[in-house]
Amino acid sequence: MNDNLLPDNPGAKEEFRPLLEGGAFRLEHIVSHGECSPPGFWYDQEQEEWVALLRGEAMLAYDDGSRQSLSPGDAVLIPAHRRHRVESVSTDAVWLALHFSR
Protein backbone atom coordinates (compact mmCIF):
# COMPACT_ATOMS: atom_id res chain seq x y z
CA MET A 1 0.00 0.00 0.00
CA ASN A 2 1.31 3.45 -0.92
CA ASP A 3 0.98 5.83 2.03
CA ASN A 4 2.01 8.99 0.17
CA LEU A 5 -0.55 11.66 1.10
CA LEU A 6 0.16 13.81 -1.97
CA PRO A 7 -0.41 11.61 -5.03
CA ASP A 8 1.24 12.66 -8.30
CA ASN A 9 -1.50 11.22 -10.51
CA PRO A 10 -4.84 11.58 -8.78
CA GLY A 11 -7.78 9.62 -10.20
CA ALA A 12 -10.83 10.97 -11.96
CA LYS A 13 -13.33 10.86 -9.08
CA GLU A 14 -13.22 11.87 -5.43
CA GLU A 15 -11.51 9.28 -3.24
CA PHE A 16 -11.98 8.69 0.50
CA ARG A 17 -9.42 6.43 2.16
CA PRO A 18 -9.48 5.59 5.86
CA LEU A 19 -6.04 5.93 7.45
CA LEU A 20 -6.82 5.15 11.11
CA GLU A 21 -9.97 4.16 12.96
CA GLY A 22 -10.73 3.68 16.64
CA GLY A 23 -13.75 3.53 18.90
CA ALA A 24 -14.43 7.28 18.84
CA PHE A 25 -12.47 8.53 15.81
CA ARG A 26 -11.83 8.04 12.09
CA LEU A 27 -9.00 9.70 10.14
CA GLU A 28 -9.59 9.94 6.38
CA HIS A 29 -7.45 10.94 3.42
CA ILE A 30 -9.57 12.67 0.74
CA VAL A 31 -8.52 13.50 -2.81
CA SER A 32 -10.98 15.86 -4.53
CA HIS A 33 -11.22 16.82 -8.18
CA GLY A 34 -13.57 19.79 -8.01
CA GLU A 35 -16.47 17.93 -6.34
CA CYS A 36 -18.69 20.22 -4.25
CA SER A 37 -21.70 19.57 -2.07
CA PRO A 38 -24.89 19.35 -4.15
CA PRO A 39 -27.13 22.46 -4.12
CA GLY A 40 -29.20 22.58 -0.94
CA PHE A 41 -27.19 19.80 0.76
CA TRP A 42 -25.75 20.39 4.24
CA TYR A 43 -23.56 18.09 6.31
CA ASP A 44 -25.00 17.74 9.82
CA GLN A 45 -22.72 15.26 11.55
CA GLU A 46 -22.94 13.53 14.92
CA GLN A 47 -19.18 13.83 15.42
CA GLU A 48 -16.87 16.81 15.42
CA GLU A 49 -14.68 17.14 12.35
CA TRP A 50 -11.20 18.58 12.04
CA VAL A 51 -10.15 19.09 8.42
CA ALA A 52 -6.78 20.13 7.04
CA LEU A 53 -6.22 21.06 3.42
CA LEU A 54 -2.83 19.74 2.29
CA ARG A 55 -3.04 20.86 -1.34
CA GLY A 56 -5.40 22.96 -3.46
CA GLU A 57 -8.00 25.56 -2.52
CA ALA A 58 -11.47 25.17 -1.00
CA MET A 59 -14.38 27.20 0.33
CA LEU A 60 -16.60 25.95 3.15
CA ALA A 61 -20.02 27.49 3.73
CA TYR A 62 -22.08 27.37 6.91
CA ASP A 63 -25.84 27.61 7.30
CA ASP A 64 -25.50 30.93 9.17
CA GLY A 65 -24.25 32.49 5.90
CA SER A 66 -20.56 32.59 6.82
CA ARG A 67 -17.86 31.21 4.56
CA GLN A 68 -14.32 30.04 5.17
CA SER A 69 -11.61 30.00 2.52
CA LEU A 70 -8.95 27.29 2.85
CA SER A 71 -5.46 27.26 1.33
CA PRO A 72 -2.73 24.63 1.70
CA GLY A 73 -1.85 24.16 5.37
CA ASP A 74 -5.14 25.58 6.69
CA ALA A 75 -7.11 23.56 9.23
CA VAL A 76 -10.53 24.06 10.77
CA LEU A 77 -12.51 22.41 13.56
CA ILE A 78 -16.20 21.98 12.74
CA PRO A 79 -18.29 21.25 15.86
CA ALA A 80 -20.81 18.42 15.80
CA HIS A 81 -24.12 19.48 14.21
CA ARG A 82 -22.72 22.69 12.71
CA ARG A 83 -24.33 22.54 9.31
CA HIS A 84 -21.75 23.04 6.58
CA ARG A 85 -21.04 22.28 2.95
CA VAL A 86 -18.16 22.34 0.48
CA GLU A 87 -19.01 25.39 -1.62
CA SER A 88 -16.05 25.06 -3.99
CA VAL A 89 -12.87 23.04 -4.26
CA SER A 90 -10.00 22.97 -6.74
CA THR A 91 -9.37 19.99 -8.99
CA ASP A 92 -6.16 19.10 -7.12
CA ALA A 93 -7.36 19.23 -3.50
CA VAL A 94 -6.01 16.82 -0.89
CA TRP A 95 -7.49 16.79 2.62
CA LEU A 96 -7.13 15.06 5.96
CA ALA A 97 -10.39 14.73 7.89
CA LEU A 98 -10.55 13.59 11.50
CA HIS A 99 -14.04 12.70 12.75
CA PHE A 100 -14.18 12.27 16.53
CA SER A 101 -16.35 12.31 19.63
CA ARG A 102 -15.30 14.01 22.84
JSON list of C-alpha atoms in Angstrom, two decimals, residues 4-101:
[
{"chain": "A", "resi": 4, "resn": "ASN", "atom": "CA", "xyz": [2.01, 8.99, 0.17]},
{"chain": "A", "resi": 5, "resn": "LEU", "atom": "CA", "xyz": [-0.55, 11.66, 1.10]},
{"chain": "A", "resi": 6, "resn": "LEU", "atom": "CA", "xyz": [0.16, 13.81, -1.97]},
{"chain": "A", "resi": 7, "resn": "PRO", "atom": "CA", "xyz": [-0.41, 11.61, -5.03]},
{"chain": "A", "resi": 8, "resn": "ASP", "atom": "CA", "xyz": [1.24, 12.66, -8.30]},
{"chain": "A", "resi": 9, "resn": "ASN", "atom": "CA", "xyz": [-1.50, 11.22, -10.51]},
{"chain": "A", "resi": 10, "resn": "PRO", "atom": "CA", "xyz": [-4.84, 11.58, -8.78]},
{"chain": "A", "resi": 11, "resn": "GLY", "atom": "CA", "xyz": [-7.78, 9.62, -10.20]},
{"chain": "A", "resi": 12, "resn": "ALA", "atom": "CA", "xyz": [-10.83, 10.97, -11.96]},
{"chain": "A", "resi": 13, "resn": "LYS", "atom": "CA", "xyz": [-13.33, 10.86, -9.08]},
{"chain": "A", "resi": 14, "resn": "GLU", "atom": "CA", "xyz": [-13.22, 11.87, -5.43]},
{"chain": "A", "resi": 15, "resn": "GLU", "atom": "CA", "xyz": [-11.51, 9.28, -3.24]},
{"chain": "A", "resi": 16, "resn": "PHE", "atom": "CA", "xyz": [-11.98, 8.69, 0.50]},
{"chain": "A", "resi": 17, "resn": "ARG", "atom": "CA", "xyz": [-9.42, 6.43, 2.16]},
{"chain": "A", "resi": 18, "resn": "PRO", "atom": "CA", "xyz": [-9.48, 5.59, 5.86]},
{"chain": "A", "resi": 19, "resn": "LEU", "atom": "CA", "xyz": [-6.04, 5.93, 7.45]},
{"chain": "A", "resi": 20, "resn": "LEU", "atom": "CA", "xyz": [-6.82, 5.15, 11.11]},
{"chain": "A", "resi": 21, "resn": "GLU", "atom": "CA", "xyz": [-9.97, 4.16, 12.96]},
{"chain": "A", "resi": 22, "resn": "GLY", "atom": "CA", "xyz": [-10.73, 3.68, 16.64]},
{"chain": "A", "resi": 23, "resn": "GLY", "atom": "CA", "xyz": [-13.75, 3.53, 18.90]},
{"chain": "A", "resi": 24, "resn": "ALA", "atom": "CA", "xyz": [-14.43, 7.28, 18.84]},
{"chain": "A", "resi": 25, "resn": "PHE", "atom": "CA", "xyz": [-12.47, 8.53, 15.81]},
{"chain": "A", "resi": 26, "resn": "ARG", "atom": "CA", "xyz": [-11.83, 8.04, 12.09]},
{"chain": "A", "resi": 27, "resn": "LEU", "atom": "CA", "xyz": [-9.00, 9.70, 10.14]},
{"chain": "A", "resi": 28, "resn": "GLU", "atom": "CA", "xyz": [-9.59, 9.94, 6.38]},
{"chain": "A", "resi": 29, "resn": "HIS", "atom": "CA", "xyz": [-7.45, 10.94, 3.42]},
{"chain": "A", "resi": 30, "resn": "ILE", "atom": "CA", "xyz": [-9.57, 12.67, 0.74]},
{"chain": "A", "resi": 31, "resn": "VAL", "atom": "CA", "xyz": [-8.52, 13.50, -2.81]},
{"chain": "A", "resi": 32, "resn": "SER", "atom": "CA", "xyz": [-10.98, 15.86, -4.53]},
{"chain": "A", "resi": 33, "resn": "HIS", "atom": "CA", "xyz": [-11.22, 16.82, -8.18]},
{"chain": "A", "resi": 34, "resn": "GLY", "atom": "CA", "xyz": [-13.57, 19.79, -8.01]},
{"chain": "A", "resi": 35, "resn": "GLU", "atom": "CA", "xyz": [-16.47, 17.93, -6.34]},
{"chain": "A", "resi": 36, "resn": "CYS", "atom": "CA", "xyz": [-18.69, 20.22, -4.25]},
{"chain": "A", "resi": 37, "resn": "SER", "atom": "CA", "xyz": [-21.70, 19.57, -2.07]},
{"chain": "A", "resi": 38, "resn": "PRO", "atom": "CA", "xyz": [-24.89, 19.35, -4.15]},
{"chain": "A", "resi": 39, "resn": "PRO", "atom": "CA", "xyz": [-27.13, 22.46, -4.12]},
{"chain": "A", "resi": 40, "resn": "GLY", "atom": "CA", "xyz": [-29.20, 22.58, -0.94]},
{"chain": "A", "resi": 41, "resn": "PHE", "atom": "CA", "xyz": [-27.19, 19.80, 0.76]},
{"chain": "A", "resi": 42, "resn": "TRP", "atom": "CA", "xyz": [-25.75, 20.39, 4.24]},
{"chain": "A", "resi": 43, "resn": "TYR", "atom": "CA", "xyz": [-23.56, 18.09, 6.31]},
{"chain": "A", "resi": 44, "resn": "ASP", "atom": "CA", "xyz": [-25.00, 17.74, 9.82]},
{"chain": "A", "resi": 45, "resn": "GLN", "atom": "CA", "xyz": [-22.72, 15.26, 11.55]},
{"chain": "A", "resi": 46, "resn": "GLU", "atom": "CA", "xyz": [-22.94, 13.53, 14.92]},
{"chain": "A", "resi": 47, "resn": "GLN", "atom": "CA", "xyz": [-19.18, 13.83, 15.42]},
{"chain": "A", "resi": 48, "resn": "GLU", "atom": "CA", "xyz": [-16.87, 16.81, 15.42]},
{"chain": "A", "resi": 49, "resn": "GLU", "atom": "CA", "xyz": [-14.68, 17.14, 12.35]},
{"chain": "A", "resi": 50, "resn": "TRP", "atom": "CA", "xyz": [-11.20, 18.58, 12.04]},
{"chain": "A", "resi": 51, "resn": "VAL", "atom": "CA", "xyz": [-10.15, 19.09, 8.42]},
{"chain": "A", "resi": 52, "resn": "ALA", "atom": "CA", "xyz": [-6.78, 20.13, 7.04]},
{"chain": "A", "resi": 53, "resn": "LEU", "atom": "CA", "xyz": [-6.22, 21.06, 3.42]},
{"chain": "A", "resi": 54, "resn": "LEU", "atom": "CA", "xyz": [-2.83, 19.74, 2.29]},
{"chain": "A", "resi": 55, "resn": "ARG", "atom": "CA", "xyz": [-3.04, 20.86, -1.34]},
{"chain": "A", "resi": 56, "resn": "GLY", "atom": "CA", "xyz": [-5.40, 22.96, -3.46]},
{"chain": "A", "resi": 57, "resn": "GLU", "atom": "CA", "xyz": [-8.00, 25.56, -2.52]},
{"chain": "A", "resi": 58, "resn": "ALA", "atom": "CA", "xyz": [-11.47, 25.17, -1.00]},
{"chain": "A", "resi": 59, "resn": "MET", "atom": "CA", "xyz": [-14.38, 27.20, 0.33]},
{"chain": "A", "resi": 60, "resn": "LEU", "atom": "CA", "xyz": [-16.60, 25.95, 3.15]},
{"chain": "A", "resi": 61, "resn": "ALA", "atom": "CA", "xyz": [-20.02, 27.49, 3.73]},
{"chain": "A", "resi": 62, "resn": "TYR", "atom": "CA", "xyz": [-22.08, 27.37, 6.91]},
{"chain": "A", "resi": 63, "resn": "ASP", "atom": "CA", "xyz": [-25.84, 27.61, 7.30]},
{"chain": "A", "resi": 64, "resn": "ASP", "atom": "CA", "xyz": [-25.50, 30.93, 9.17]},
{"chain": "A", "resi": 65, "resn": "GLY", "atom": "CA", "xyz": [-24.25, 32.49, 5.90]},
{"chain": "A", "resi": 66, "resn": "SER", "atom": "CA", "xyz": [-20.56, 32.59, 6.82]},
{"chain": "A", "resi": 67, "resn": "ARG", "atom": "CA", "xyz": [-17.86, 31.21, 4.56]},
{"chain": "A", "resi": 68, "resn": "GLN", "atom": "CA", "xyz": [-14.32, 30.04, 5.17]},
{"chain": "A", "resi": 69, "resn": "SER", "atom": "CA", "xyz": [-11.61, 30.00, 2.52]},
{"chain": "A", "resi": 70, "resn": "LEU", "atom": "CA", "xyz": [-8.95, 27.29, 2.85]},
{"chain": "A", "resi": 71, "resn": "SER", "atom": "CA", "xyz": [-5.46, 27.26, 1.33]},
{"chain": "A", "resi": 72, "resn": "PRO", "atom": "CA", "xyz": [-2.73, 24.63, 1.70]},
{"chain": "A", "resi": 73, "resn": "GLY", "atom": "CA", "xyz": [-1.85, 24.16, 5.37]},
{"chain": "A", "resi": 74, "resn": "ASP", "atom": "CA", "xyz": [-5.14, 25.58, 6.69]},
{"chain": "A", "resi": 75, "resn": "ALA", "atom": "CA", "xyz": [-7.11, 23.56, 9.23]},
{"chain": "A", "resi": 76, "resn": "VAL", "atom": "CA", "xyz": [-10.53, 24.06, 10.77]},
{"chain": "A", "resi": 77, "resn": "LEU", "atom": "CA", "xyz": [-12.51, 22.41, 13.56]},
{"chain": "A", "resi": 78, "resn": "ILE", "atom": "CA", "xyz": [-16.20, 21.98, 12.74]},
{"chain": "A", "resi": 79, "resn": "PRO", "atom": "CA", "xyz": [-18.29, 21.25, 15.86]},
{"chain": "A", "resi": 80, "resn": "ALA", "atom": "CA", "xyz": [-20.81, 18.42, 15.80]},
{"chain": "A", "resi": 81, "resn": "HIS", "atom": "CA", "xyz": [-24.12, 19.48, 14.21]},
{"chain": "A", "resi": 82, "resn": "ARG", "atom": "CA", "xyz": [-22.72, 22.69, 12.71]},
{"chain": "A", "resi": 83, "resn": "ARG", "atom": "CA", "xyz": [-24.33, 22.54, 9.31]},
{"chain": "A", "resi": 84, "resn": "HIS", "atom": "CA", "xyz": [-21.75, 23.04, 6.58]},
{"chain": "A", "resi": 85, "resn": "ARG", "atom": "CA", "xyz": [-21.04, 22.28, 2.95]},
{"chain": "A", "resi": 86, "resn": "VAL", "atom": "CA", "xyz": [-18.16, 22.34, 0.48]},
{"chain": "A", "resi": 87, "resn": "GLU", "atom": "CA", "xyz": [-19.01, 25.39, -1.62]},
{"chain": "A", "resi": 88, "resn": "SER", "atom": "CA", "xyz": [-16.05, 25.06, -3.99]},
{"chain": "A", "resi": 89, "resn": "VAL", "atom": "CA", "xyz": [-12.87, 23.04, -4.26]},
{"chain": "A", "resi": 90, "resn": "SER", "atom": "CA", "xyz": [-10.00, 22.97, -6.74]},
{"chain": "A", "resi": 91, "resn": "THR", "atom": "CA", "xyz": [-9.37, 19.99, -8.99]},
{"chain": "A", "resi": 92, "resn": "ASP", "atom": "CA", "xyz": [-6.16, 19.10, -7.12]},
{"chain": "A", "resi": 93, "resn": "ALA", "atom": "CA", "xyz": [-7.36, 19.23, -3.50]},
{"chain": "A", "resi": 94, "resn": "VAL", "atom": "CA", "xyz": [-6.01, 16.82, -0.89]},
{"chain": "A", "resi": 95, "resn": "TRP", "atom": "CA", "xyz": [-7.49, 16.79, 2.62]},
{"chain": "A", "resi": 96, "resn": "LEU", "atom": "CA", "xyz": [-7.13, 15.06, 5.96]},
{"chain": "A", "resi": 97, "resn": "ALA", "atom": "CA", "xyz": [-10.39, 14.73, 7.89]},
{"chain": "A", "resi": 98, "resn": "LEU", "atom": "CA", "xyz": [-10.55, 13.59, 11.50]},
{"chain": "A", "resi": 99, "resn": "HIS", "atom": "CA", "xyz": [-14.04, 12.70, 12.75]},
{"chain": "A", "resi": 100, "resn": "PHE", "atom": "CA", "xyz": [-14.18, 12.27, 16.53]},
{"chain": "A", "resi": 101, "resn": "SER", "atom": "CA", "xyz": [-16.35, 12.31, 19.63]}
]
